[in-house]
């Protein structure tokens, strides 16, 4: 039967394969050592591979105890394994150890032993051992390389963690440990094995609102959908809020390490960025205000002349017309309207003014004190006024009138914002470096972000027509700016408003300012020869009749040059009314030439913009008065009277 014949043939061949000769030859040439030993560990037999690996001849090993050859550091472990081998007959055990060689060196071996002491034909412990030096060397090299990778991680300044495929931390670097310790965490926290997102939320203090985004970023990287994920987020650990840039990067081919998380502290970058934006906002505002200022100044100047001529004419006709006539009524309305228009123009010019009318030491505490007294008299007790004034407050150098005006604007805004009553608080203090701060704080309606952004723009108002002009805060801004100061608004809807003004302190001993002399007022009379110098035809056409209406004679000049020609031709005016703002040689130069020619003749300087320059100019000469345009006939008359009273003393 071919089948059974085949089986018998294979069995015979198998028997042949383990013939004693063949077994002997295999033992002689095997790379592994086959040893037999008794229950004490005494060597009964070592195959020839033992001599090839250890160098000892069979007779040198005969009857030696195998424990004589183990490395002292490994002997205890080997002994424990040997004991367990004795306890479990038939069950193989394994162990790795260093074994002595004849030349005094050590060789790494791995052994598998089985207790066959009870086996009738073996009666020994059978050990199969082999040289694993190459493997151990490779493992040592791997360990060294891992250690060196760890050392590299530790030298990096970024805060790093390596994560596994489940988002658990495998290891963290020194920067991570240092930062955890700096935040008050435990010195040796066992980071390995903890859940990374959990650590971000609980230990690092990642904003709860950002955690879902982080979790999604982490998952998408672990799923292999993206290679990296970046998130900038605020964190609020024990020591105050900070910003981190968290960078998750996929790691491939690095065993169980799947992802590197890097945390970069960008708080100072964020702070610098915020500062830059703040500076940009300030610059933007100041550029806007500057251009609006020059626009407003130009428009105001033009409108001023128009108003001046309307007011001149109307006020004159108001005087001429019989009272209670329709014409008298009409002219008085026109006069009122142009006076109101003049008020708006003056505020515009206040806003447009870049410099101070006056520069003297000012005590802000006194201004605040007077402001409160005034407010208490004029509000009806609905509003409480409080002040916290630094008694050692430094003075500032500036224009008290303009500052009072600014304070009044702030107070009026605060009062408007507290229709149901509230508290208006003024605080002053010295602030580094060499600054004086004034806070004006109310408990009113507050402002939305949008309103606050526009609040200082000229003509921006949220108040009904007729109530708000939208110029209050712009004037405050330009006044403070002219004092080299800053204005800061802080407000939230329903939370009141705080306006902080900050000025450079005046630290030098204050010199007493010269007191302007006020001439005694006595009535002037008679008709005068008046020279009116103005480039604007409208002004000439309207002021000339006004002057005549006051009973004087008037001659006209359209430029400074023309006025001087008139004088050269022998004309001798008793008063000159001179426009400060003219083309050609202009007002100031004309004034000084006029003064040379007519040393004693009073001059009225008519100007739309009473500022430091015009006041200085008026002060520089005797018998020179400033008169703000537009002026009514009455104002001109009063001014003339004042000048003539102060004439020869
Ligand atoms: P006006 O008072 O004529 O409206 P301002 O320039 O003084 O012009 O103010 C502009 C706008 O800023 C106001 O209309 C108001 O909306 C807002 N504002 C100013 N100060 C305050 C304040 N203290 N509380 C609430 N809102 C204010
Ligand atoms: Mg206002």
Coordinates of N, CA, C and O in Angstrom, one line a residue, residues 293-350:
X293 N -8.0 119.3 12.9 CA -7.7 120.6 13.5 C -7.4 121.7 12.5 O -7.9 122.8 12.5
X294 N -6.5 121.3 11.5 CA -6.2 122.4 10.5 C -7.4 122.6 9.6 O -7.6 123.8 9.2
X295 N -8.1 121.6 9.3 CA -9.3 121.8 8.5 C -10.3 122.7 9.2 O -10.8 123.7 8.7
X296 N -10.5 122.4 10.5 CA -11.5 123.1 11.3 C -11.0 124.6 11.4 O -11.8 125.5 11.3
X297 N -9.7 124.7 11.6 CA -9.1 126.1 11.8 C -9.3 126.9 10.5 O -9.7 128.1 10.6
X298 N -9.1 126.3 9.4 CA -9.3 127.0 8.1 C -10.7 127.4 7.9 O -11.0 128.6 7.6
X299 N -11.6 126.4 8.1 CA -13.0 126.7 7.9 C -13.5 127.8 8.9 O -14.1 128.8 8.5
X300 N -13.1 127.7 10.2 CA -13.5 128.6 11.2 C -13.0 130.0 10.8 O -13.7 131.0 11.0
X301 N -11.8 130.1 10.3 CA -11.3 131.4 10.0 C -12.1 132.1 8.9 O -12.5 133.3 9.0
X302 N -12.5 131.3 7.9 CA -13.3 131.9 6.8 C -14.7 132.3 7.3 O -15.1 133.3 7.0
X303 N -15.3 131.3 8.0 CA -16.6 131.6 8.5 C -16.6 132.8 9.5 O -17.6 133.6 9.5
X304 N -15.5 133.0 10.2 CA -15.4 134.1 11.1 C -15.6 135.4 10.4 O -16.3 136.3 10.9
X305 N -14.9 135.5 9.3 CA -15.0 136.8 8.6 C -16.5 137.0 8.1 O -17.0 138.1 8.1
X306 N -17.1 135.9 7.7 CA -18.5 136.0 7.2 C -19.3 136.5 8.4 O -20.1 137.4 8.3
X307 N -19.1 135.8 9.5 CA -19.9 136.1 10.7 C -19.6 137.6 11.2 O -20.5 138.3 11.6
X308 N -18.4 137.9 11.1 CA -18.0 139.3 11.5 C -18.7 140.3 10.7 O -19.2 141.3 11.3
X309 N -18.9 140.1 9.4 CA -19.5 141.1 8.6 C -21.0 141.1 8.9 O -21.7 142.2 9.0
X310 N -21.6 139.9 9.1 CA -23.0 139.9 9.4 C -23.3 140.5 10.8 O -24.2 141.4 10.9
X311 N -22.4 140.2 11.7 CA -22.6 140.7 13.1 C -22.4 142.2 13.1 O -23.2 142.9 13.7
X312 N -21.4 142.6 12.4 CA -21.2 144.1 12.3 C -22.4 144.8 11.8 O -22.9 145.8 12.4
X313 N -22.9 144.4 10.7 CA -24.0 145.0 10.0 C -25.3 144.9 10.9 O -26.0 145.9 11.2
X314 N -25.5 143.7 11.4 CA -26.8 143.5 12.1 C -26.8 144.3 13.4 O -27.7 145.0 13.8
X315 N -25.6 144.3 14.1 CA -25.6 145.0 15.4 C -25.7 146.5 15.2 O -26.3 147.2 16.0
X316 N -25.1 147.0 14.1 CA -25.2 148.4 13.8 C -26.7 148.8 13.5 O -27.2 149.7 14.1
X317 N -27.3 148.0 12.7 CA -28.7 148.3 12.3 C -29.7 148.1 13.5 O -30.7 148.8 13.6
X318 N -29.3 147.2 14.4 CA -30.1 147.0 15.6 C -30.1 148.3 16.4 O -31.1 148.7 17.0
X319 N -28.9 149.0 16.4 CA -28.8 150.3 17.1 C -29.6 151.4 16.4 O -30.2 152.2 17.0
X320 N -29.5 151.3 15.0 CA -30.1 152.4 14.2 C -31.6 152.4 14.2 O -32.3 153.4 14.4
X321 N -32.1 151.1 14.0 CA -33.6 151.0 13.9 C -34.3 151.4 15.2 O -33.8 151.1 16.3
X322 N -35.5 151.9 15.0 CA -36.3 152.3 16.2 C -36.7 151.0 16.9 O -37.0 150.0 16.2
X323 N -36.7 151.0 18.2 CA -37.1 149.8 18.9 C -38.5 149.4 18.6 O -39.3 150.3 18.1
X324 N -38.9 148.1 18.7 CA -40.2 147.6 18.5 C -40.7 147.7 17.0 O -41.8 147.4 16.8
X325 N -39.7 147.9 16.1 CA -40.1 147.8 14.7 C -39.7 146.4 14.2 O -38.9 145.7 14.9
X326 N -40.3 146.1 13.1 CA -40.0 144.7 12.5 C -38.5 144.6 12.2 O -37.9 143.6 12.4
X327 N -38.0 145.7 11.6 CA -36.6 145.7 11.2 C -35.7 145.5 12.5 O -34.7 144.7 12.5
X328 N -36.0 146.2 13.6 CA -35.2 146.1 14.8 C -35.2 144.6 15.3 O -34.2 144.1 15.6
X329 N -36.4 144.1 15.2 CA -36.6 142.7 15.7 C -35.8 141.8 14.8 O -35.0 140.9 15.3
X330 N -35.9 142.0 13.5 CA -35.1 141.1 12.5 C -33.6 141.2 12.8 O -32.9 140.2 12.9
X331 N -33.1 142.5 12.9 CA -31.7 142.6 13.1 C -31.2 142.1 14.5 O -30.1 141.5 14.6
X332 N -32.1 142.1 15.5 CA -31.6 141.6 16.8 C -31.6 140.0 16.7 O -30.7 139.4 17.3
X333 N -32.5 139.4 15.8 CA -32.4 138.0 15.7 C -31.1 137.6 14.9 O -30.4 136.7 15.3
X334 N -30.8 138.4 13.9 CA -29.6 138.1 13.1 C -28.4 138.3 14.0 O -27.4 137.5 14.0
X335 N -28.4 139.3 14.9 CA -27.3 139.5 15.8 C -27.1 138.3 16.7 O -26.0 137.7 16.9
X336 N -28.2 137.8 17.3 CA -28.2 136.7 18.2 C -27.6 135.5 17.5 O -26.8 134.7 18.0
X337 N -28.2 135.3 16.2 CA -27.7 134.1 15.5 C -26.3 134.1 15.2 O -25.5 133.1 15.3
X338 N -25.8 135.3 14.8 CA -24.3 135.4 14.5 C -23.5 135.3 15.7 O -22.4 134.7 15.7
X339 N -24.0 135.8 16.9 CA -23.2 135.6 18.1 C -23.1 134.1 18.4 O -22.0 133.6 18.8
X340 N -24.3 133.4 18.2 CA -24.2 131.9 18.5 C -23.2 131.2 17.6 O -22.4 130.4 17.9
X341 N -23.3 131.7 16.3 CA -22.4 131.1 15.3 C -20.9 131.4 15.7 O -20.1 130.5 15.6
X342 N -20.7 132.6 16.2 CA -19.4 133.0 16.7 C -18.9 132.1 17.8 O -17.7 131.7 17.8
X343 N -19.9 131.7 18.7 CA -19.5 130.8 19.8 C -19.0 129.4 19.2 O -18.0 128.9 19.7
X344 N -19.7 128.9 18.2 CA -19.3 127.6 17.7 C -17.9 127.7 17.0 O -17.1 126.9 17.2
X345 N -17.8 128.8 16.3 CA -16.5 129.0 15.6 C -15.4 129.1 16.6 O -14.3 128.6 16.5
X346 N -15.7 129.8 17.8 CA -14.6 130.0 18.8 C -14.2 128.6 19.4 O -13.1 128.3 19.5
X347 N -15.2 127.7 19.6 CA -14.9 126.4 20.1 C -14.1 125.6 19.1 O -13.2 124.9 19.4
X348 N -14.5 125.8 17.8 CA -13.7 125.1 16.7 C -12.3 125.6 16.8 O -11.3 124.8 16.6
X349 N -12.1 126.9 16.9 CA -10.7 127.4 16.9 C -10.0 126.9 18.2 O -8.8 126.7 18.1
X350 N -10.8 126.8 19.3 CA -10.1 126.2 20.5 C -9.6 124.9 20.2 O -8.5 124.5 20.6

